[in-house]
Tab-separated table of C-alpha atoms and ligand atoms in Angstrom:
chain	number	residue	atom	x	y	z
A	1	CYS	CA	-0.025	0.190	-0.149
A	2	GLU	CA	1.643	3.183	-1.399
A	3	ASP	CA	0.167	5.404	1.500
A	4	GLY	CA	1.439	2.710	4.005
A	5	GLN	CA	5.011	3.580	2.240
A	6	VAL	CA	5.026	7.252	2.632
A	7	LEU	CA	3.848	7.046	6.421
A	8	CYS	CA	7.139	4.652	7.179
A	9	VAL	CA	9.080	6.982	5.268
A	10	CYS	CA	7.580	10.111	7.311
A	11	VAL	CA	8.103	8.545	10.623
A	12	SER	CA	11.538	7.313	9.739
A	13	VAL	CA	12.353	10.631	9.336
A	14	ILE	CA	10.531	12.212	12.153
A	15	LEU	CA	12.291	9.306	15.197
A	16	LEU	CA	15.855	10.407	13.343
A	17	ILE	CA	15.609	13.704	14.216
A	18	LEU	CA	14.072	13.223	17.404
A	19	SER	CA	16.819	10.841	18.421
A	20	ILE	CA	19.297	13.393	17.732
A	21	LEU	CA	17.671	16.017	19.580
A	22	PHE	CA	16.937	13.660	22.734
A	23	ILE	CA	20.718	13.107	22.865
A	24	VAL	CA	21.326	16.445	23.261
A	25	PRO	CA	22.004	17.098	27.217
A	26	ASP	CA	19.956	19.498	29.676
A	27	ASP	CA	21.751	22.465	29.407
A	28	LEU	CA	19.441	24.447	26.527
A	29	THR	CA	18.752	27.777	26.309
A	30	PRO	CA	15.513	28.384	27.546
A	31	GLU	CA	14.248	29.277	23.888
A	32	GLU	CA	15.917	25.730	22.993
A	33	LYS	CA	13.857	24.150	25.945
A	34	GLN	CA	10.693	25.870	24.074
A	35	GLU	CA	11.866	24.313	20.637
A	36	LEU	CA	12.140	21.061	22.088
A	37	GLU	CA	8.822	21.336	23.773
A	38	ASN	CA	7.650	22.337	20.169
A	39	ILE	CA	8.912	19.293	18.667
A	40	ARG	CA	7.817	17.331	21.045
A	41	ARG	CA	3.892	18.295	20.615
A	42	ARG	CA	4.373	18.219	16.901
A	43	LYS	CA	5.562	14.487	17.194
A	44	GLN	CA	2.674	13.700	19.339
A	45	GLU	CA	0.325	15.318	17.136
A	46	LEU	CA	2.170	13.286	13.980
A	47	LEU	CA	1.846	9.837	15.932
A	48	GLU	CA	-1.906	10.707	16.369
A	49	ASP	CA	-2.029	11.773	12.385
A	50	ILE	CA	-0.446	8.468	11.707
A	51	GLN	CA	-2.629	6.497	13.823
A	52	ARG	CA	-5.891	8.081	12.370
A	53	LEU	CA	-4.253	7.514	8.911
A	54	LYS	CA	-3.565	3.539	9.768
A	55	ASP	CA	-6.954	3.424	10.916
A	56	GLU	CA	-8.721	4.873	7.834
A	57	ILE	CA	-6.593	2.855	5.807
A	58	ALA	CA	-7.490	-0.180	7.603
A	59	GLU	CA	-11.405	0.678	7.343
A	60	VAL	CA	-10.857	1.218	3.762
A	61	THR	CA	-9.187	-1.708	3.145
A	62	ASN	CA	-11.838	-3.766	5.012
A	63	GLU	CA	-14.334	-1.870	2.969
A	64	ILE	CA	-12.755	-3.304	-0.024
A	65	GLU	CA	-12.719	-6.646	0.995
A	66	ASN	CA	-16.271	-6.756	1.821
A	67	LEU	CA	-16.942	-5.332	-0.932
A	68	GLY	CA	-15.462	-7.957	-2.984
A	69	SER	CA	-16.402	-11.243	-1.211
A	70	THR	CA	-20.433	-10.096	-1.705
A	71	GLU	CA	-19.522	-8.959	-5.367
A	72	GLU	CA	-18.031	-12.634	-5.272
A	73	ARG	CA	-21.157	-14.399	-3.142
A	74	LYS	CA	-23.087	-12.471	-5.894
A	75	ASN	CA	-21.505	-14.058	-9.063
A	76	MET	CA	-21.443	-17.207	-7.455
A	77	GLN	CA	-24.936	-17.231	-6.949
A	78	ARG	CA	-25.591	-15.950	-10.667
A	79	ASN	CA	-23.145	-18.659	-12.313
A	80	LYS	CA	-25.442	-21.256	-10.148
A	81	GLN	CA	-28.631	-19.971	-11.581
A	82	VAL	CA	-27.376	-19.948	-14.995
A	83	ALA	CA	-25.891	-23.430	-14.804
A	84	MET	CA	-29.836	-24.080	-13.708
A	85	GLY	CA	-31.092	-22.432	-16.635
A	86	ARG	CA	-28.961	-24.356	-18.889
A	87	LYS	CA	-29.674	-27.637	-17.618
A	88	LYS	CA	-33.685	-26.319	-17.446
A	89	PHE	CA	-33.125	-25.208	-21.288
A	90	ASN	CA	-31.762	-28.643	-21.943
A	91	MET	CA	-34.500	-30.858	-20.481
A	92	ASP	CA	-37.164	-28.128	-22.134
A	93	PRO	CA	-36.026	-25.176	-23.987
A	94	LYS	CA	-38.814	-22.805	-23.625
A	95	LYS	CA	-38.644	-23.340	-19.526
A	96	GLY	CA	-35.076	-22.890	-19.618
A	97	ILE	CA	-35.405	-19.413	-21.345
A	98	GLN	CA	-38.502	-18.664	-19.399
A	99	PHE	CA	-36.583	-19.075	-15.980
A	100	LEU	CA	-33.139	-17.253	-17.301
A	101	ILE	CA	-35.473	-14.314	-18.135
A	102	GLU	CA	-37.267	-14.046	-14.865
A	103	ASN	CA	-34.162	-14.149	-12.872
A	104	ASP	CA	-32.775	-11.498	-14.605
A	105	LEU	CA	-29.739	-13.449	-16.472
A	106	LEU	CA	-31.275	-12.891	-19.722
A	107	LYS	CA	-33.288	-9.865	-21.731
A	108	ASN	CA	-35.859	-10.696	-23.115
A	109	THR	CA	-34.995	-9.873	-26.713
A	110	CYS	CA	-34.707	-12.064	-29.463
A	111	GLU	CA	-31.154	-10.569	-29.989
A	112	ASP	CA	-29.998	-11.591	-26.437
A	113	ILE	CA	-31.846	-15.015	-26.642
A	114	ALA	CA	-30.391	-15.532	-29.978
A	115	GLN	CA	-26.693	-14.697	-28.536
A	116	PHE	CA	-27.027	-17.053	-25.811
A	117	LEU	CA	-27.770	-19.879	-28.576
A	118	TYR	CA	-25.573	-18.908	-30.667
A	119	LYS	CA	-22.615	-19.168	-27.895
A	120	GLY	CA	-24.389	-22.225	-26.854
A	121	GLU	CA	-21.822	-22.482	-23.828
A	122	GLY	CA	-23.295	-26.007	-22.317
A	123	LEU	CA	-25.919	-26.172	-24.399
A	124	ASN	CA	-27.719	-29.545	-25.841
A	125	LYS	CA	-27.644	-29.099	-29.626
A	126	THR	CA	-30.951	-30.784	-29.901
A	127	ALA	CA	-32.644	-28.670	-27.369
A	128	ILE	CA	-31.209	-25.366	-29.500
A	129	GLY	CA	-32.649	-27.065	-32.747
A	130	ASP	CA	-35.861	-27.764	-30.971
A	131	TYR	CA	-35.982	-24.394	-29.583
A	132	LEU	CA	-35.115	-22.895	-32.981
A	133	GLY	CA	-37.685	-24.847	-34.883
A	134	GLU	CA	-40.670	-23.884	-32.972
A	135	ARG	CA	-43.606	-21.972	-34.581
A	136	ASP	CA	-44.034	-19.246	-32.505
A	137	GLU	CA	-43.940	-15.725	-33.837
A	138	PHE	CA	-41.125	-14.926	-31.292
A	139	ASN	CA	-39.238	-18.090	-32.042
A	140	ILE	CA	-38.955	-17.146	-35.643
A	141	GLN	CA	-37.656	-14.113	-34.537
A	142	VAL	CA	-34.636	-15.636	-32.592
A	143	LEU	CA	-34.088	-18.029	-35.422
A	144	HIS	CA	-33.532	-15.072	-38.078
A	145	ALA	CA	-31.442	-13.120	-35.100
A	146	PHE	CA	-29.566	-16.308	-34.441
A	147	VAL	CA	-29.026	-16.750	-38.268
A	148	GLU	CA	-27.764	-13.172	-38.688
A	149	LEU	CA	-25.015	-13.918	-35.843
A	150	HIS	CA	-23.544	-16.454	-38.591
A	151	GLU	CA	-21.028	-14.904	-40.924
A	152	PHE	CA	-21.173	-16.428	-44.469
A	153	THR	CA	-19.092	-13.750	-46.388
A	154	ASP	CA	-16.936	-14.999	-48.962
A	155	LEU	CA	-17.751	-18.926	-47.745
A	156	ASN	CA	-18.610	-20.961	-50.242
A	157	LEU	CA	-22.221	-22.584	-49.749
A	158	VAL	CA	-20.436	-25.849	-48.449
A	159	GLN	CA	-18.503	-24.065	-46.290
A	160	ALA	CA	-21.308	-22.168	-44.912
A	161	LEU	CA	-23.462	-25.095	-44.518
A	162	ARG	CA	-20.639	-26.794	-42.671
A	163	GLN	CA	-20.833	-23.681	-40.355
A	164	PHE	CA	-24.653	-23.131	-40.266
A	165	LEU	CA	-25.608	-27.017	-39.371
A	166	TRP	CA	-22.857	-27.396	-36.597
A	167	SER	CA	-24.361	-24.737	-34.611
A	168	PHE	CA	-27.650	-26.677	-33.612
A	169	ARG	CA	-29.206	-30.213	-34.433
A	170	LEU	CA	-31.973	-29.850	-37.357
A	171	PRO	CA	-34.696	-31.437	-35.853
A	172	GLY	CA	-36.872	-33.970	-38.262
A	173	GLU	CA	-39.589	-32.256	-39.292
A	174	ALA	CA	-40.244	-30.988	-43.162
A	175	GLN	CA	-41.971	-27.984	-41.918
A	176	LYS	CA	-38.827	-27.017	-39.157
A	177	ILE	CA	-36.315	-27.777	-41.442
A	178	ASP	CA	-38.195	-25.700	-44.279
A	179	ARG	CA	-38.164	-22.378	-42.092
A	180	MET	CA	-34.498	-23.047	-40.774
A	181	MET	CA	-33.101	-23.749	-44.318
A	182	GLU	CA	-35.247	-20.387	-45.733
A	183	ALA	CA	-33.254	-18.169	-43.069
A	184	PHE	CA	-29.910	-19.646	-43.983
A	185	ALA	CA	-30.479	-18.917	-47.467
A	186	GLN	CA	-31.447	-15.683	-46.955
A	187	ARG	CA	-28.506	-14.931	-44.810
A	188	TYR	CA	-25.848	-16.783	-46.905
A	189	CYS	CA	-27.480	-14.604	-50.167
A	190	GLN	CA	-27.321	-11.444	-47.632
A	191	CYS	CA	-23.546	-11.928	-47.143
A	192	ASN	CA	-22.679	-12.853	-50.871
A	193	PRO	CA	-24.835	-10.920	-53.142
A	194	GLY	CA	-24.507	-11.676	-56.550
A	195	VAL	CA	-23.692	-15.761	-56.446
A	196	PHE	CA	-27.590	-16.569	-56.611
A	197	GLN	CA	-29.992	-15.102	-58.478
A	198	SER	CA	-32.470	-15.831	-55.888
A	199	THR	CA	-32.905	-17.378	-52.316
A	200	ASP	CA	-34.406	-20.080	-53.808
A	201	THR	CA	-31.863	-21.099	-55.982
A	202	CYS	CA	-29.566	-20.972	-52.655
A	203	TYR	CA	-32.339	-22.894	-50.728
A	204	VAL	CA	-32.839	-25.346	-53.380
A	205	LEU	CA	-29.154	-25.945	-53.802
A	206	SER	CA	-28.331	-26.215	-49.683
A	207	PHE	CA	-30.843	-29.509	-50.180
A	208	ALA	CA	-28.824	-30.636	-53.077
A	209	ILE	CA	-25.868	-30.526	-51.715
A	210	ILE	CA	-27.238	-31.822	-47.830
A	211	MET	CA	-28.641	-34.779	-49.977
A	212	LEU	CA	-25.409	-35.257	-51.934
A	213	ASN	CA	-23.639	-35.729	-48.627
A	214	THR	CA	-26.118	-38.593	-47.528
A	215	SER	CA	-25.798	-40.359	-51.150
A	216	LEU	CA	-21.739	-40.254	-51.170
A	217	HIS	CA	-21.151	-41.042	-47.321
A	218	ASN	CA	-23.960	-43.128	-46.491
A	219	PRO	CA	-23.323	-47.207	-47.067
A	220	ASN	CA	-27.028	-48.109	-47.085
A	221	VAL	CA	-27.274	-45.759	-50.568
A	222	LYS	CA	-25.841	-47.855	-53.437
A	223	ASP	CA	-25.897	-45.520	-55.833
A	224	LYS	CA	-23.166	-42.654	-55.868
A	225	PRO	CA	-23.779	-39.906	-58.256
A	226	SER	CA	-20.755	-38.253	-60.106
A	227	ALA	CA	-19.685	-35.099	-60.509
A	228	GLU	CA	-21.295	-34.808	-64.178
A	229	ARG	CA	-24.420	-36.199	-62.234
A	230	PHE	CA	-24.548	-33.805	-59.878
A	231	ILE	CA	-24.213	-30.660	-61.973
A	232	SER	CA	-26.818	-31.789	-64.552
A	233	MET	CA	-29.124	-32.283	-61.362
A	234	ASN	CA	-28.938	-28.940	-60.915
A	235	ARG	CA	-29.460	-27.536	-64.406
A	236	GLY	CA	-32.011	-24.484	-64.421
A	237	ILE	CA	-32.472	-23.709	-60.646
A	238	ASN	CA	-30.897	-20.059	-60.676
A	239	ASP	CA	-33.917	-18.382	-62.148
A	240	GLY	CA	-34.065	-20.606	-65.222
A	241	GLY	CA	-30.550	-20.368	-65.673
A	242	ASP	CA	-27.532	-22.628	-64.504
A	243	LEU	CA	-25.114	-21.979	-62.057
A	244	PRO	CA	-21.954	-22.175	-63.320
A	245	GLU	CA	-19.979	-25.137	-63.698
A	246	GLU	CA	-16.994	-24.902	-61.522
A	247	LEU	CA	-18.968	-23.883	-58.772
A	248	LEU	CA	-20.925	-26.662	-58.363
A	249	ARG	CA	-17.715	-29.002	-59.027
A	250	ASN	CA	-16.041	-27.395	-56.436
A	251	LEU	CA	-19.028	-28.261	-54.150
A	252	TYR	CA	-19.238	-31.825	-54.667
A	253	GLU	CA	-15.360	-31.853	-54.308
A	254	SER	CA	-15.876	-30.522	-51.277
A	255	ILE	CA	-18.671	-32.600	-49.797
A	256	LYS	CA	-16.734	-35.949	-51.406
A	257	ASN	CA	-14.014	-35.008	-49.728
A	258	GLU	CA	-15.610	-34.720	-46.119
A	259	PRO	CA	-18.658	-35.430	-44.980
A	260	PHE	CA	-21.006	-33.069	-42.895
A	261	LYS	CA	-20.582	-33.206	-39.430
A	262	ILE	CA	-23.563	-32.619	-37.366
A	263	PRO	CA	-24.022	-32.419	-33.520
A	264	GLU	CA	-24.828	-35.447	-31.626
A	265	ASP	CA	-24.469	-37.621	-34.565
A	266	ASP	CA	-26.551	-41.116	-32.925
A	267	GLY	CA	-26.583	-42.824	-36.294
A	268	ASN	CA	-30.360	-41.604	-36.821
A	269	ASP	CA	-28.946	-38.505	-38.752
A	270	LEU	CA	-30.925	-36.419	-41.723
A	271	THR	CA	-30.612	-39.434	-43.984
A	272	HIS	CA	-34.186	-40.898	-42.404
A	273	THR	CA	-35.745	-37.559	-43.132
A	274	PHE	CA	-34.314	-37.405	-46.952
A	275	PHE	CA	-34.175	-40.961	-47.611
A	276	ASN	CA	-35.564	-44.483	-46.871
A	277	PRO	CA	-32.923	-47.097	-47.392
A	278	ASP	CA	-34.666	-49.459	-49.440
A	279	ARG	CA	-35.523	-52.358	-47.124
A	280	GLU	CA	-36.382	-55.714	-48.462
A	281	GLY	CA	-37.366	-59.230	-46.796
A	282	TRP	CA	-39.617	-61.602	-45.678
A	283	LEU	CA	-42.822	-60.763	-43.615
A	284	LEU	CA	-46.060	-62.259	-42.782
A	285	LYS	CA	-49.288	-60.843	-43.918
A	286	LEU	CA	-52.686	-60.896	-42.592
A	287	GLY	CA	-55.094	-61.424	-45.579
A	288	GLY	CA	-57.888	-58.543	-46.294
A	289	ARG	CA	-61.048	-60.982	-47.099
A	290	VAL	CA	-59.555	-64.403	-45.993
A	291	LYS	CA	-57.636	-63.927	-42.518
A	292	THR	CA	-55.056	-66.320	-43.560
A	293	TRP	CA	-51.371	-65.502	-43.041
A	294	LYS	CA	-49.319	-65.541	-46.496
A	295	ARG	CA	-45.198	-65.145	-45.860
A	296	ARG	CA	-44.337	-62.385	-48.457
A	297	TRP	CA	-41.326	-60.974	-49.885
A	298	PHE	CA	-41.443	-57.250	-49.197
A	299	ILE	CA	-39.432	-54.819	-50.649
A	300	LEU	CA	-40.110	-50.869	-49.332
A	301	THR	CA	-38.820	-48.516	-52.408
A	302	ASP	CA	-40.213	-45.494	-54.054
A	303	ASN	CA	-42.597	-44.749	-51.418
A	304	CYS	CA	-44.382	-47.776	-51.919
A	305	LEU	CA	-44.355	-50.988	-50.240
A	306	TYR	CA	-44.105	-54.472	-52.803
A	307	TYR	CA	-44.452	-57.985	-51.894
A	308	PHE	CA	-44.006	-60.971	-54.009
A	309	GLU	CA	-44.441	-64.328	-53.771
A	310	TYR	CA	-40.941	-65.679	-54.074
A	311	THR	CA	-37.558	-63.335	-54.344
A	312	THR	CA	-37.417	-64.429	-58.124
A	313	ASP	CA	-40.792	-62.992	-59.188
A	314	LYS	CA	-40.936	-60.499	-61.686
A	315	GLU	CA	-44.277	-58.692	-60.587
A	316	PRO	CA	-45.576	-58.323	-57.484
A	317	ARG	CA	-48.348	-59.956	-55.865
A	318	GLY	CA	-49.371	-56.330	-54.989
A	319	ILE	CA	-48.389	-53.107	-54.181
A	320	ILE	CA	-49.228	-50.679	-51.070
A	321	PRO	CA	-48.265	-46.867	-52.076
A	322	LEU	CA	-47.629	-45.233	-48.749
A	323	GLU	CA	-49.241	-42.018	-49.127
A	324	ASN	CA	-51.828	-41.002	-46.597
A	325	LEU	CA	-51.105	-44.265	-44.592
A	326	SER	CA	-49.517	-44.266	-40.895
A	327	ILE	CA	-47.683	-47.366	-39.042
A	328	ARG	CA	-48.294	-48.162	-35.734
A	329	GLU	CA	-47.479	-51.331	-33.314
A	330	VAL	CA	-50.015	-53.837	-32.628
A	331	ASP	CA	-50.376	-56.891	-31.010
A	332	ASP	CA	-52.183	-59.989	-32.418
A	333	SER	CA	-52.722	-63.051	-30.837
A	334	LYS	CA	-51.970	-65.626	-33.157
A	335	LYS	CA	-48.394	-63.792	-34.438
A	336	PRO	CA	-45.031	-61.818	-33.011
A	337	ASN	CA	-43.665	-58.749	-33.738
A	338	CYS	CA	-46.837	-56.934	-35.282
A	339	PHE	CA	-47.057	-53.532	-37.236
A	340	GLU	CA	-50.288	-52.263	-39.139
A	341	LEU	CA	-50.466	-49.961	-41.969
A	342	PHE	CA	-53.753	-47.966	-41.765
A	343	ILE	CA	-55.637	-44.976	-42.905
A	344	PRO	CA	-55.858	-41.947	-39.766
A	345	ASP	CA	-58.965	-41.094	-38.633
A	346	ASN	CA	-60.679	-43.328	-41.099
A	347	LYS	CA	-61.406	-46.916	-39.636
A	348	ASP	CA	-63.753	-48.331	-42.643
A	349	GLN	CA	-61.725	-46.215	-45.621
A	350	VAL	CA	-60.598	-49.448	-47.555
A	351	ILE	CA	-56.808	-48.312	-48.779
A	352	LYS	CA	-55.565	-47.726	-52.179
A	353	ALA	CA	-53.690	-50.636	-53.169
A	354	CYS	CA	-53.843	-53.472	-55.929
A	355	LYS	CA	-53.179	-56.885	-55.870
A	356	THR	CA	-52.703	-59.623	-58.770
A	357	GLU	CA	-55.063	-62.444	-58.615
A	358	ALA	CA	-53.843	-66.295	-59.114
A	359	ASP	CA	-55.677	-65.968	-62.784
A	360	GLY	CA	-53.153	-62.415	-63.330
A	361	ARG	CA	-56.084	-60.090	-63.243
A	362	VAL	CA	-54.751	-57.206	-61.437
A	363	VAL	CA	-57.512	-56.043	-58.815
A	364	GLU	CA	-58.047	-53.498	-56.362
A	365	GLY	CA	-56.668	-53.997	-52.878
A	366	ASN	CA	-59.521	-55.267	-50.019
A	367	HIS	CA	-57.740	-53.937	-46.843
A	368	THR	CA	-58.724	-51.243	-44.291
A	369	PHE	CA	-55.619	-52.012	-42.722
A	370	TYR	CA	-52.479	-54.104	-43.435
A	371	ARG	CA	-51.513	-55.979	-40.594
A	372	ILE	CA	-47.703	-57.238	-41.203
A	373	SER	CA	-45.855	-59.526	-38.716
A	374	ALA	CA	-41.764	-59.374	-38.788
A	375	PRO	CA	-39.673	-62.466	-37.476
A	376	THR	CA	-38.001	-60.523	-34.988
A	377	THR	CA	-38.393	-57.408	-32.412
A	378	GLU	CA	-35.693	-55.569	-34.308
A	379	GLU	CA	-36.774	-56.388	-38.021
A	380	LYS	CA	-40.059	-55.476	-36.447
A	381	GLU	CA	-38.585	-51.868	-35.195
A	382	GLU	CA	-36.107	-51.635	-38.353
A	383	TRP	CA	-39.420	-51.998	-41.128
A	384	ILE	CA	-41.553	-49.710	-38.896
A	385	SER	CA	-38.710	-46.751	-38.940
A	386	SER	CA	-38.045	-47.197	-42.467
A	387	ILE	CA	-41.483	-46.805	-43.116
A	388	LYS	CA	-41.859	-43.876	-40.917
A	389	ALA	CA	-39.085	-42.330	-42.720
A	390	ALA	CA	-40.946	-43.270	-46.230
A	391	ILE	CA	-44.093	-41.939	-45.278
A	392	SER	CA	-43.020	-38.657	-43.592
A	393	ARG	CA	-40.425	-38.102	-46.505
A	394	ASP	CA	-42.933	-36.886	-48.362
A	395	PRO	CA	-44.522	-33.453	-47.397
A	396	PHE	CA	-40.625	-32.378	-46.923
A	397	TYR	CA	-40.460	-33.521	-51.288
A	398	GLU	CA	-43.515	-31.706	-52.126
A	399	MET	CA	-42.010	-28.876	-50.339
A	400	LEU	CA	-38.599	-29.101	-52.369
A	401	ALA	CA	-40.134	-29.691	-55.444
A	402	ALA	CA	-42.339	-26.409	-54.844
A	403	ARG	CA	-39.221	-24.289	-54.389
A	404	LYS	CA	-37.265	-26.442	-56.877
A	405	LYS	CA	-39.969	-24.847	-59.621
A	406	LYS	CA	-39.898	-21.484	-57.906
A	407	ALA	CA	-36.233	-21.390	-58.528
A	408	SER	CA	-36.509	-23.014	-62.223
A	409	SER	CA	-38.949	-20.464	-63.553
A	410	MET	CA	-37.839	-17.822	-65.563
A	411	LYS	CA	-38.364	-14.318	-63.814
A	412	ARG	CA	-37.099	-12.304	-66.884
A	413	PRO	CA	-39.167	-13.004	-70.038
B	1	LIG	C1	-29.186	-33.762	-26.026
B	1	LIG	O1	-30.731	-34.027	-25.917
B	1	LIG	C2	-31.081	-35.205	-26.994
B	1	LIG	C3	-32.513	-35.540	-26.740
B	1	LIG	O2	-32.888	-34.977	-25.766
B	1	LIG	C4	-30.285	-36.614	-26.541
B	1	LIG	O3	-30.503	-37.637	-27.223
B	1	LIG	C5	-28.513	-36.750	-26.235
B	1	LIG	O4	-28.361	-37.538	-25.801
B	1	LIG	C6	-28.399	-35.104	-25.594
B	1	LIG	N1	-26.900	-34.875	-25.937
B	1	LIG	C7	-26.284	-34.470	-25.002
B	1	LIG	C8	-24.978	-34.640	-25.461
B	1	LIG	O5	-26.219	-34.607	-23.902
B	2	LIG	C1	-23.421	-36.424	-44.178
B	2	LIG	O1	-23.005	-37.765	-44.271
B	2	LIG	C2	-22.776	-38.286	-42.724
B	2	LIG	C3	-22.145	-39.945	-43.444
B	2	LIG	O2	-23.889	-40.699	-43.672
B	2	LIG	C4	-23.745	-38.259	-41.707
B	2	LIG	O3	-23.182	-38.880	-40.296
B	2	LIG	C5	-24.151	-36.605	-41.306
B	2	LIG	O4	-25.142	-36.726	-40.749
B	2	LIG	C6	-24.465	-36.344	-42.836
B	2	LIG	N1	-25.036	-34.616	-42.824
B	2	LIG	C7	-26.122	-34.374	-43.057
B	2	LIG	C8	-26.070	-32.781	-42.399
B	2	LIG	O5	-26.981	-34.937	-43.628
B	3	LIG	C1	-53.814	-38.765	-50.282
B	3	LIG	O1	-54.912	-37.878	-49.671
B	3	LIG	C2	-54.926	-36.749	-50.885
B	3	LIG	C3	-55.763	-35.606	-50.035
B	3	LIG	O2	-56.598	-36.237	-49.373
B	3	LIG	C4	-55.654	-37.407	-51.956
B	3	LIG	O3	-55.827	-36.048	-52.991
B	3	LIG	C5	-54.737	-38.612	-52.596
B	3	LIG	O4	-55.598	-38.887	-53.584
B	3	LIG	C6	-54.345	-39.636	-51.418
B	3	LIG	N1	-53.720	-40.375	-52.414
B	3	LIG	C7	-54.076	-41.832	-51.983
B	3	LIG	C8	-52.898	-42.607	-52.561
B	3	LIG	O5	-54.770	-42.274	-51.423
B	4	LIG	C1	-63.813	-56.762	-50.688
B	4	LIG	O1	-65.103	-57.453	-49.278
B	4	LIG	C2	-66.373	-57.232	-49.462
B	4	LIG	C3	-66.801	-57.457	-47.916
B	4	LIG	O2	-65.628	-58.495	-47.320
B	4	LIG	C4	-66.626	-57.438	-50.685
B	4	LIG	O3	-68.070	-57.499	-50.376
B	4	LIG	C5	-65.922	-57.098	-52.020
B	4	LIG	O4	-66.302	-57.657	-52.818
B	4	LIG	C6	-64.977	-57.338	-51.932
B	4	LIG	N1	-63.882	-56.589	-52.927
B	4	LIG	C7	-62.837	-56.885	-53.577
B	4	LIG	C8	-62.442	-56.282	-54.684
B	4	LIG	O5	-62.665	-58.244	-53.437
């Protein structure tokens, strides 16, 4: 403490003077005695001053220390609450945000919340994706503020997508994905004006790239497109014109060399949202009119379930389009591992499907539901998840098709 040092020097100087004075013998003149008296008084005053200063310094130091510890205590309390808020957020994002706002740990503005999610410290990226995907007007504003925090200037589309898709986990629902990718495309075009004719072009190409990632890197997808095919698949999406081949080739190579990473990749990646890896195998099917179980070779492809009598048959015995159907697990008293295809909210309606009669005639099916039994629990679960994916990707495909149409339509005459 500087004050302390100054005091010490003063005191030593005074003591030195005094010690000189004290060794002076008694035979002093009255003036000298008076002077000595003055000096002694002065010394006393100085000592008192010093004591007062020391007390003051002690007091101030004490105050500073106390101030520090209450501040620290407050900080610790705050950190604890933030940690609690994060935990709550990971369990229920809306409640977590509400908790943080109520405790003055977060301002109730979309910018502040977006910042909190963008920093993402201690937050589960699935939970961030859920929060950003909500349809609420406020959540949509937060989504936009969140996307604005991403800097995509001078990044190519693959680099920007890598950054974006790593910042949260894209939810599975088509509508949510649509909103998020729309916001992404807007931001990318804002950061890189002139690269694409429209946001729709950027949007459509982003999906083409995400799907390319799956085609190239998912072992279940057998058909690996070449760069040429990727280029030709994306013809005409730039407001009716083509994107530069060079650009498409670079994007292709980038994905080919390194797949997209997504947070918390538990194997259940976006593949199920965009692709349903074709599945085939033996299953038992319950008859529509005559309730007997028949062993059939099933193939899931093109959003349809085909069944054959023998694996080598060229023509299927039946075709069940999955459009408008739902799937559920059921218990059957006769067979294990059962599931059912049915029309939601409509018990008696016959499912649109066809089958080939023994005499070769193709007739409409006569099922209000299809009950199917798998050989094992695992196979049942795999079939259910593949069929579910095939059913749920449909709205997504429609959405993308509409967007593609928009991006391909010439705006200029
Ligand atoms: C994040 O949350 C999801 C869904 O609740 C969970 O499956 C996942 O394991 C969590 N991730 C981490 C790293 O805790
Ligand atoms: C890209 O492909 C890899 C490998 O299949 C997969 O793990 C990852 O989730 C995919 N990324 C996206 C965004 O689909
Ligand atoms: C599915 O539902 C839509 C709308 O109700 C209808 O137009 C379409 O024909 C249905 N498709 C099938 C295969 O039943
Ligand atoms: C479907 O079943 C109903 C009642 O079981 C029967 O009347 C009808 O003829 C059947 N239709 C076909 C195409 O087999």
